[in-house]
Amino acid sequence: KPVLFSGMQPSSDSLQLGNYIGALSQWTQMQEDFDAFFCVVNLHAITVPQDPAELIARTRRTAAQYIAAGIDPEKSTLFVQSQVAAHAELAWVLNTITGFGEASRMTQFKDKSQKQGADAASVGLFTYPVLMAADILLYQAERVPVGEDQRQHVELTRDLATRFNSRFGDTFVVPEAQIPKGTAKIYDLQEPTAKMSKSAESEAGLIKVLDPANVTKKKIMRAVTDADGEVRFDREAKPGVANLLTIYSVLSGRTIESIEQEYSGRGYGDLKKGLVEVVEESLAPVRTRTEELLADPAELDRLLARAAERAEAVANRTLDLVYERIGLIR
Ligand code: TYM
């Protein structure tokens, strides 16, 4: 089977709906057809300040949410990045073939460092995409399912793989991003032109997978719409309503048209009430299963340790080859 790699940061107590729709739901479908590696990327998370106790808790919670959403730890390799040393080791090597200007062009770095201020932003944040390239290349992954915001990072990964191959001889598979059409970007409910993000300044527009039902309901009922009152998909003119329709459609498996028809001539209030039900139906089982898994942290840790061993065996094979190619004593 071809190899797939993807990951998420444990940067919050709960994944948000964008992670769930843009990434996780794709992963669960793809794990049947791929030799899949799903990583909790805690080394990426520390590129911005984290509280140590929270980081550990969030790492386990993120892994638990992967499983709760349908990642099968028997089929797929679900592991934690810091348990496989090769990620940091390959990242260093790749740093040495990445151009300073090339890294400076990464828009996510520009956004995040602008928010933090140039002096507060760490060098780790700057080389974040290089670590991501190391993640992917260690497993010789062909496919990388991500949301739209990660497209540029996967492009960089391709460039680095190609460059390394041509400089040192064929070593890496050049991976391809898989970005879903239409649902690759879920927007903030309060600011429907900005992507929904765990690190948003306000949580009012953020649907969290693990939030209790009444909190999610309140957020959906207060979602920003527009004044014309018509339930119609128009991303430009009606971004709020378009976002609600997208979420409704992807979680219910129905087409946008059929939802527009159902709610035509009715108000946004009705659409939102319908959406509350659809979201609850998808997320309630994930919530319940996550809590069950977290109730037995020792079992979860055992599972992660086993997966890390499997991952490490594959990663070290690639790293051995890389060291040999560049002339590093191993
Ligand atoms: P992260 O943790 O920010 O997000 C995890 C995944 O969720 C997707 N996503 C979204 N999709 C649709 N709408 C949204 N509003 C939304 N917000 C987030 C992201 O595109 C991503 O697929 N750098 C990565 C983590 C990473 C990685 C990797 C991914 C590290 N190494 C190797 C793939 C392969 C990140 O920060 O994702």
Tab-separated table of C-alpha atoms and ligand atoms in Angstrom:
chain	number	residue	atom	x	y	z
A	1	LYS	CA	0.000	0.000	0.000
A	2	PRO	CA	1.173	3.566	-0.634
A	3	VAL	CA	2.233	5.537	2.431
A	4	LEU	CA	0.246	8.418	3.884
A	5	PHE	CA	1.450	10.861	6.523
A	6	SER	CA	-0.401	13.609	8.349
A	7	GLY	CA	-0.385	15.330	11.720
A	8	MET	CA	-1.955	17.848	14.034
A	9	GLN	CA	-0.642	20.033	16.779
A	10	PRO	CA	-1.729	19.385	20.363
A	11	SER	CA	-2.095	23.110	20.883
A	12	SER	CA	-5.500	23.160	22.536
A	13	ASP	CA	-7.679	21.057	24.848
A	14	SER	CA	-9.865	20.155	21.941
A	15	LEU	CA	-9.590	19.921	18.196
A	16	GLN	CA	-11.816	22.360	16.372
A	17	LEU	CA	-14.336	21.685	13.645
A	18	GLY	CA	-11.904	22.758	10.905
A	19	ASN	CA	-9.426	20.068	11.977
A	20	TYR	CA	-12.238	17.561	12.122
A	21	ILE	CA	-13.677	18.364	8.691
A	22	GLY	CA	-10.548	19.472	6.842
A	23	ALA	CA	-8.297	16.689	8.065
A	24	LEU	CA	-9.529	14.021	10.454
A	25	SER	CA	-12.593	12.906	8.520
A	26	GLN	CA	-10.431	12.492	5.402
A	27	TRP	CA	-7.905	10.495	7.389
A	28	THR	CA	-10.433	7.967	8.610
A	29	GLN	CA	-11.570	7.304	5.051
A	30	MET	CA	-8.064	7.061	3.651
A	31	GLN	CA	-6.632	4.732	6.293
A	32	GLU	CA	-8.227	1.772	4.494
A	33	ASP	CA	-6.235	2.285	1.312
A	34	PHE	CA	-2.931	3.535	2.683
A	35	ASP	CA	-0.203	2.511	5.048
A	36	ALA	CA	-1.055	5.478	7.242
A	37	PHE	CA	1.017	7.368	9.804
A	38	PHE	CA	-0.872	9.868	11.953
A	39	CYS	CA	1.253	11.971	14.225
A	40	VAL	CA	0.575	14.229	17.191
A	41	VAL	CA	3.159	16.887	16.414
A	42	ASN	CA	4.159	18.133	19.851
A	43	LEU	CA	7.583	19.349	18.639
A	44	HIS	CA	5.717	21.714	16.357
A	45	ALA	CA	3.527	22.878	19.225
A	46	ILE	CA	6.509	24.151	21.226
A	47	THR	CA	7.437	26.642	18.506
A	48	VAL	CA	5.126	28.914	20.477
A	49	PRO	CA	5.156	28.954	24.313
A	50	GLN	CA	3.332	26.051	25.992
A	51	ASP	CA	2.629	25.157	29.580
A	52	PRO	CA	4.414	21.809	30.235
A	53	ALA	CA	1.609	20.122	32.178
A	54	GLU	CA	-0.954	21.242	29.642
A	55	LEU	CA	1.197	20.116	26.734
A	56	ILE	CA	1.325	16.547	28.036
A	57	ALA	CA	-2.413	16.489	28.707
A	58	ARG	CA	-3.199	17.945	25.303
A	59	THR	CA	-0.934	15.467	23.562
A	60	ARG	CA	-2.917	12.572	25.038
A	61	ARG	CA	-6.214	14.313	24.361
A	62	THR	CA	-5.298	14.851	20.733
A	63	ALA	CA	-4.333	11.200	20.297
A	64	ALA	CA	-7.576	10.153	21.975
A	65	GLN	CA	-9.581	12.339	19.614
A	66	TYR	CA	-7.904	10.732	16.595
A	67	ILE	CA	-9.045	7.325	17.803
A	68	ALA	CA	-12.469	8.560	18.854
A	69	ALA	CA	-13.029	10.019	15.392
A	70	GLY	CA	-12.280	6.683	13.793
A	71	ILE	CA	-8.537	6.230	13.401
A	72	ASP	CA	-7.946	2.541	14.047
A	73	PRO	CA	-4.710	2.101	16.004
A	74	GLU	CA	-4.455	-1.485	14.773
A	75	LYS	CA	-4.554	-0.449	11.125
A	76	SER	CA	-2.760	2.881	11.247
A	77	THR	CA	0.341	4.007	13.083
A	78	LEU	CA	-0.846	6.698	15.489
A	79	PHE	CA	2.116	8.105	17.365
A	80	VAL	CA	3.627	11.106	19.126
A	81	GLN	CA	6.372	13.004	17.329
A	82	SER	CA	8.680	13.464	20.338
A	83	GLN	CA	8.877	9.677	20.790
A	84	VAL	CA	10.708	9.307	17.488
A	85	ALA	CA	14.032	11.150	17.615
A	86	ALA	CA	14.563	10.930	13.863
A	87	HIS	CA	12.138	13.826	13.280
A	88	ALA	CA	14.418	16.329	14.975
A	89	GLU	CA	17.505	14.748	13.409
A	90	LEU	CA	16.259	14.898	9.841
A	91	ALA	CA	14.896	18.400	10.407
A	92	TRP	CA	18.418	19.553	11.196
A	93	VAL	CA	19.777	18.077	8.003
A	94	LEU	CA	16.983	19.638	5.949
A	95	ASN	CA	17.604	22.995	7.604
A	96	THR	CA	21.004	22.977	5.955
A	97	ILE	CA	19.551	22.709	2.451
A	98	THR	CA	16.720	25.202	2.997
A	99	GLY	CA	17.290	28.737	1.791
A	100	PHE	CA	16.806	31.557	4.254
A	101	GLY	CA	14.705	33.431	1.729
A	102	GLU	CA	12.741	30.323	0.920
A	103	ALA	CA	11.778	29.863	4.565
A	104	SER	CA	11.028	33.580	4.885
A	105	ARG	CA	8.355	33.279	2.214
A	106	MET	CA	6.187	30.917	4.271
A	107	THR	CA	2.967	32.822	4.861
A	108	GLN	CA	2.100	31.009	8.085
A	109	PHE	CA	5.368	32.171	9.626
A	110	LYS	CA	4.741	35.700	8.451
A	111	ASP	CA	1.252	35.691	10.003
A	112	LYS	CA	2.250	34.094	13.288
A	113	SER	CA	5.414	36.126	13.798
A	114	GLN	CA	3.561	39.319	13.023
A	115	LYS	CA	1.071	38.463	15.749
A	116	GLN	CA	3.851	37.786	18.257
A	117	GLY	CA	6.308	40.481	17.243
A	118	ALA	CA	9.653	39.776	15.567
A	119	ASP	CA	11.594	39.413	18.815
A	120	ALA	CA	9.051	37.189	20.525
A	121	ALA	CA	8.831	34.820	17.546
A	122	SER	CA	11.292	31.934	17.957
A	123	VAL	CA	13.748	30.545	15.426
A	124	GLY	CA	11.833	27.292	15.921
A	125	LEU	CA	8.742	28.962	14.524
A	126	PHE	CA	10.808	30.049	11.541
A	127	THR	CA	11.984	26.514	10.742
A	128	TYR	CA	8.640	24.938	11.577
A	129	PRO	CA	7.944	24.005	7.925
A	130	VAL	CA	11.313	22.250	7.696
A	131	LEU	CA	10.388	20.021	10.622
A	132	MET	CA	7.130	19.311	8.848
A	133	ALA	CA	9.069	18.294	5.747
A	134	ALA	CA	11.138	15.933	7.906
A	135	ASP	CA	7.938	14.343	9.273
A	136	ILE	CA	6.682	13.564	5.819
A	137	LEU	CA	9.933	12.520	4.159
A	138	LEU	CA	11.020	10.117	6.927
A	139	TYR	CA	8.149	7.793	6.038
A	140	GLN	CA	8.560	8.128	2.267
A	141	ALA	CA	4.947	9.274	2.174
A	142	GLU	CA	3.274	9.670	-1.194
A	143	ARG	CA	0.189	11.396	0.073
A	144	VAL	CA	-0.364	14.123	2.681
A	145	PRO	CA	-4.023	14.899	3.454
A	146	VAL	CA	-4.274	18.443	4.885
A	147	GLY	CA	-6.412	21.562	4.813
A	148	GLU	CA	-5.746	24.463	2.463
A	149	ASP	CA	-3.558	26.325	4.979
A	150	GLN	CA	-0.864	23.622	4.751
A	151	ARG	CA	-0.523	23.653	0.964
A	152	GLN	CA	2.543	25.885	0.932
A	153	HIS	CA	4.315	23.700	3.508
A	154	VAL	CA	3.787	20.585	1.430
A	155	GLU	CA	5.108	22.476	-1.604
A	156	LEU	CA	8.257	23.296	0.351
A	157	THR	CA	8.529	19.630	1.328
A	158	ARG	CA	8.428	18.680	-2.346
A	159	ASP	CA	11.104	21.229	-3.184
A	160	LEU	CA	13.386	19.987	-0.412
A	161	ALA	CA	12.922	16.337	-1.397
A	162	THR	CA	13.690	17.098	-5.026
A	163	ARG	CA	16.715	19.186	-4.094
A	164	PHE	CA	18.121	16.540	-1.771
A	165	ASN	CA	17.593	13.828	-4.391
A	166	SER	CA	19.370	15.766	-7.081
A	167	ARG	CA	22.240	16.793	-4.826
A	168	PHE	CA	22.869	13.492	-3.038
A	169	GLY	CA	21.155	10.842	-5.146
A	170	ASP	CA	17.657	9.391	-5.050
A	171	THR	CA	16.625	9.191	-1.405
A	172	PHE	CA	13.143	10.586	-0.829
A	173	VAL	CA	9.740	9.973	-2.334
A	174	VAL	CA	8.362	13.348	-3.463
A	175	PRO	CA	4.991	13.628	-1.689
A	176	GLU	CA	1.731	15.129	-2.834
A	177	ALA	CA	-0.785	17.123	-0.815
A	178	GLN	CA	-4.364	15.950	-0.839
A	179	ILE	CA	-6.644	18.874	-0.190
A	180	PRO	CA	-10.403	18.329	-0.198
A	181	LYS	CA	-12.475	20.453	-2.555
A	182	GLY	CA	-14.925	22.856	-0.955
A	183	THR	CA	-14.260	21.878	2.654
A	184	ALA	CA	-10.538	22.544	2.868
A	185	LYS	CA	-11.226	25.749	4.738
A	186	ILE	CA	-13.828	26.041	7.468
A	187	TYR	CA	-14.288	29.627	8.622
A	188	ASP	CA	-14.720	31.266	12.012
A	189	LEU	CA	-18.420	31.623	12.912
A	190	GLN	CA	-17.934	35.208	14.085
A	191	GLU	CA	-15.534	36.245	11.365
A	192	PRO	CA	-16.465	34.126	8.358
A	193	THR	CA	-13.634	35.412	6.173
A	194	ALA	CA	-10.946	34.098	8.579
A	195	LYS	CA	-10.215	30.394	8.967
A	196	MET	CA	-11.439	28.658	12.084
A	197	SER	CA	-8.377	28.187	14.251
A	198	LYS	CA	-7.475	26.821	17.668
A	199	SER	CA	-5.403	29.912	18.239
A	200	ALA	CA	-8.149	32.420	17.378
A	201	GLU	CA	-8.282	35.422	19.683
A	202	SER	CA	-11.887	34.863	20.631
A	203	GLU	CA	-13.505	31.461	21.061
A	204	ALA	CA	-16.989	32.686	20.143
A	205	GLY	CA	-16.607	31.613	16.518
A	206	LEU	CA	-14.805	28.365	17.240
A	207	ILE	CA	-16.581	25.008	17.440
A	208	LYS	CA	-14.604	22.618	19.581
A	209	VAL	CA	-15.033	18.911	19.186
A	210	LEU	CA	-15.033	18.336	22.954
A	211	ASP	CA	-17.271	21.252	23.979
A	212	PRO	CA	-20.534	20.300	25.683
A	213	ALA	CA	-23.594	20.414	23.409
A	214	ASN	CA	-25.094	23.559	24.957
A	215	VAL	CA	-21.897	25.565	24.360
A	216	THR	CA	-21.750	24.533	20.713
A	217	LYS	CA	-25.441	25.300	20.314
A	218	LYS	CA	-24.996	28.811	21.655
A	219	LYS	CA	-22.079	29.471	19.297
A	220	ILE	CA	-23.987	28.258	16.251
A	221	MET	CA	-27.115	30.226	17.125
A	222	ARG	CA	-24.974	33.376	17.418
A	223	ALA	CA	-23.040	32.813	14.201
A	224	VAL	CA	-22.682	35.900	12.028
A	225	THR	CA	-24.857	35.847	8.898
A	226	ASP	CA	-26.074	38.798	6.820
A	227	ALA	CA	-29.071	41.051	6.358
A	228	ASP	CA	-30.723	39.657	3.244
A	229	GLY	CA	-32.251	36.692	5.020
A	230	GLU	CA	-32.021	34.236	2.133
A	231	VAL	CA	-30.521	30.764	2.643
A	232	ARG	CA	-28.301	30.640	-0.412
A	233	PHE	CA	-24.676	29.627	-0.993
A	234	ASP	CA	-22.604	32.622	-2.075
A	235	ARG	CA	-19.066	32.593	-0.721
A	236	GLU	CA	-18.319	36.193	-1.771
A	237	ALA	CA	-21.501	38.012	-0.861
A	238	LYS	CA	-22.683	35.777	1.983
A	239	PRO	CA	-19.623	34.226	3.646
A	240	GLY	CA	-21.362	33.516	6.970
A	241	VAL	CA	-24.254	31.601	5.438
A	242	ALA	CA	-21.946	29.849	2.961
A	243	ASN	CA	-19.831	28.574	5.854
A	244	LEU	CA	-22.874	27.258	7.737
A	245	LEU	CA	-24.068	25.510	4.576
A	246	THR	CA	-20.633	23.964	3.992
A	247	ILE	CA	-20.489	22.566	7.515
A	248	TYR	CA	-24.076	21.330	7.271
A	249	SER	CA	-23.402	19.642	3.959
A	250	VAL	CA	-20.178	17.878	4.842
A	251	LEU	CA	-21.409	16.595	8.210
A	252	SER	CA	-24.800	15.432	6.940
A	253	GLY	CA	-23.501	14.065	3.653
A	254	ARG	CA	-26.153	16.080	1.808
A	255	THR	CA	-25.630	18.433	-1.117
A	256	ILE	CA	-25.686	22.182	-0.584
A	257	GLU	CA	-28.603	22.443	-3.039
A	258	SER	CA	-30.823	20.095	-1.075
A	259	ILE	CA	-30.163	22.071	2.098
A	260	GLU	CA	-30.879	25.370	0.338
A	261	GLN	CA	-34.161	23.882	-0.855
A	262	GLU	CA	-35.149	22.611	2.566
A	263	TYR	CA	-34.620	26.035	4.120
A	264	SER	CA	-35.779	28.246	1.280
A	265	GLY	CA	-38.311	30.791	2.491
A	266	ARG	CA	-37.361	30.062	6.105
A	267	GLY	CA	-35.094	32.175	8.289
A	268	TYR	CA	-31.487	31.723	9.330
A	269	GLY	CA	-32.751	30.693	12.773
A	270	ASP	CA	-34.169	27.494	11.301
A	271	LEU	CA	-30.999	26.763	9.368
A	272	LYS	CA	-28.967	27.206	12.538
A	273	LYS	CA	-31.275	24.938	14.547
A	274	GLY	CA	-30.900	22.269	11.892
A	275	LEU	CA	-27.148	22.715	11.936
A	276	VAL	CA	-27.034	22.375	15.730
A	277	GLU	CA	-28.559	18.916	15.359
A	278	VAL	CA	-26.258	17.857	12.551
A	279	VAL	CA	-23.143	18.978	14.444
A	280	GLU	CA	-24.280	17.328	17.664
A	281	GLU	CA	-24.957	14.069	15.866
A	282	SER	CA	-21.403	14.024	14.486
A	283	LEU	CA	-19.543	15.205	17.548
A	284	ALA	CA	-21.413	13.559	20.446
A	285	PRO	CA	-19.989	10.082	19.792
A	286	VAL	CA	-16.472	11.508	19.400
A	287	ARG	CA	-16.810	13.282	22.732
A	288	THR	CA	-18.025	10.192	24.541
A	289	ARG	CA	-15.332	7.951	23.118
A	290	THR	CA	-12.591	10.490	23.879
A	291	GLU	CA	-13.621	10.601	27.538
A	292	GLU	CA	-13.604	6.794	27.686
A	293	LEU	CA	-10.107	6.637	26.255
A	294	LEU	CA	-8.802	9.325	28.593
A	295	ALA	CA	-10.173	7.430	31.569
A	296	ASP	CA	-7.411	4.856	31.007
A	297	PRO	CA	-4.276	6.897	30.290
A	298	ALA	CA	-1.958	3.933	30.936
A	299	GLU	CA	-3.585	1.943	28.146
A	300	LEU	CA	-3.422	4.945	25.838
A	301	ASP	CA	0.282	5.414	26.631
A	302	ARG	CA	0.986	1.748	25.927
A	303	LEU	CA	-0.733	2.032	22.602
A	304	LEU	CA	1.247	5.146	21.683
A	305	ALA	CA	4.537	3.587	22.746
A	306	ARG	CA	3.924	0.560	20.571
A	307	ALA	CA	3.089	2.747	17.595
A	308	ALA	CA	6.180	4.885	18.192
A	309	GLU	CA	8.340	1.765	17.953
A	310	ARG	CA	6.801	0.885	14.613
A	311	ALA	CA	7.253	4.448	13.379
A	312	GLU	CA	10.825	4.578	14.594
A	313	ALA	CA	11.827	1.477	12.669
A	314	VAL	CA	10.631	3.035	9.414
A	315	ALA	CA	12.021	6.488	10.179
A	316	ASN	CA	15.461	5.184	11.090
A	317	ARG	CA	15.773	3.346	7.823
A	318	THR	CA	15.368	6.637	5.979
A	319	LEU	CA	17.651	8.496	8.353
A	320	ASP	CA	20.408	5.868	7.964
A	321	LEU	CA	20.254	6.350	4.226
A	322	VAL	CA	20.311	10.148	4.535
A	323	TYR	CA	23.376	10.075	6.808
A	324	GLU	CA	25.162	7.738	4.443
A	325	ARG	CA	24.358	9.935	1.440
A	326	ILE	CA	25.734	13.082	3.015
A	327	GLY	CA	28.708	11.484	4.687
A	328	LEU	CA	27.737	11.655	8.343
A	329	ILE	CA	29.062	8.931	10.637
A	330	ARG	CA	26.069	7.208	12.211
B	1	TYM	P1	-2.826	22.107	12.496
B	1	TYM	O1	-2.636	21.403	13.789
B	1	TYM	O2	-2.898	23.578	12.474
B	1	TYM	O3	-4.130	21.581	11.789
B	1	TYM	C1	-4.351	20.195	11.577
B	1	TYM	C2	-5.068	19.964	10.255
B	1	TYM	O4	-6.326	20.644	10.237
B	1	TYM	C3	-6.422	21.448	9.079
B	1	TYM	N1	-7.210	22.656	9.411
B	1	TYM	C4	-8.294	23.073	8.751
B	1	TYM	N2	-8.966	22.559	7.702
B	1	TYM	C5	-10.051	23.218	7.278
B	1	TYM	N3	-10.508	24.369	7.851
B	1	TYM	C6	-9.880	24.917	8.903
B	1	TYM	N4	-10.361	26.024	9.469
B	1	TYM	C7	-8.718	24.266	9.400
B	1	TYM	N5	-7.862	24.534	10.416
B	1	TYM	C8	-6.947	23.533	10.400
B	1	TYM	C9	-5.003	21.782	8.719
B	1	TYM	O5	-4.872	22.127	7.366
B	1	TYM	C10	-4.287	20.506	9.051
B	1	TYM	O6	-4.387	19.583	7.991
B	1	TYM	N6	1.607	22.048	10.265
B	1	TYM	C11	0.454	21.223	10.546
B	1	TYM	C12	0.771	19.977	11.322
B	1	TYM	C13	1.803	19.100	10.713
B	1	TYM	C14	1.654	18.267	9.573
B	1	TYM	C15	2.896	17.598	9.416
B	1	TYM	C16	0.613	18.011	8.712
B	1	TYM	C17	3.075	18.925	11.164
B	1	TYM	N7	3.720	18.028	10.387
B	1	TYM	C18	3.117	16.693	8.373
B	1	TYM	C19	0.846	17.111	7.653
B	1	TYM	C20	2.069	16.462	7.487
B	1	TYM	C21	-0.508	22.058	11.366
B	1	TYM	O7	-0.174	23.023	11.988
B	1	TYM	O8	-1.753	21.582	11.430
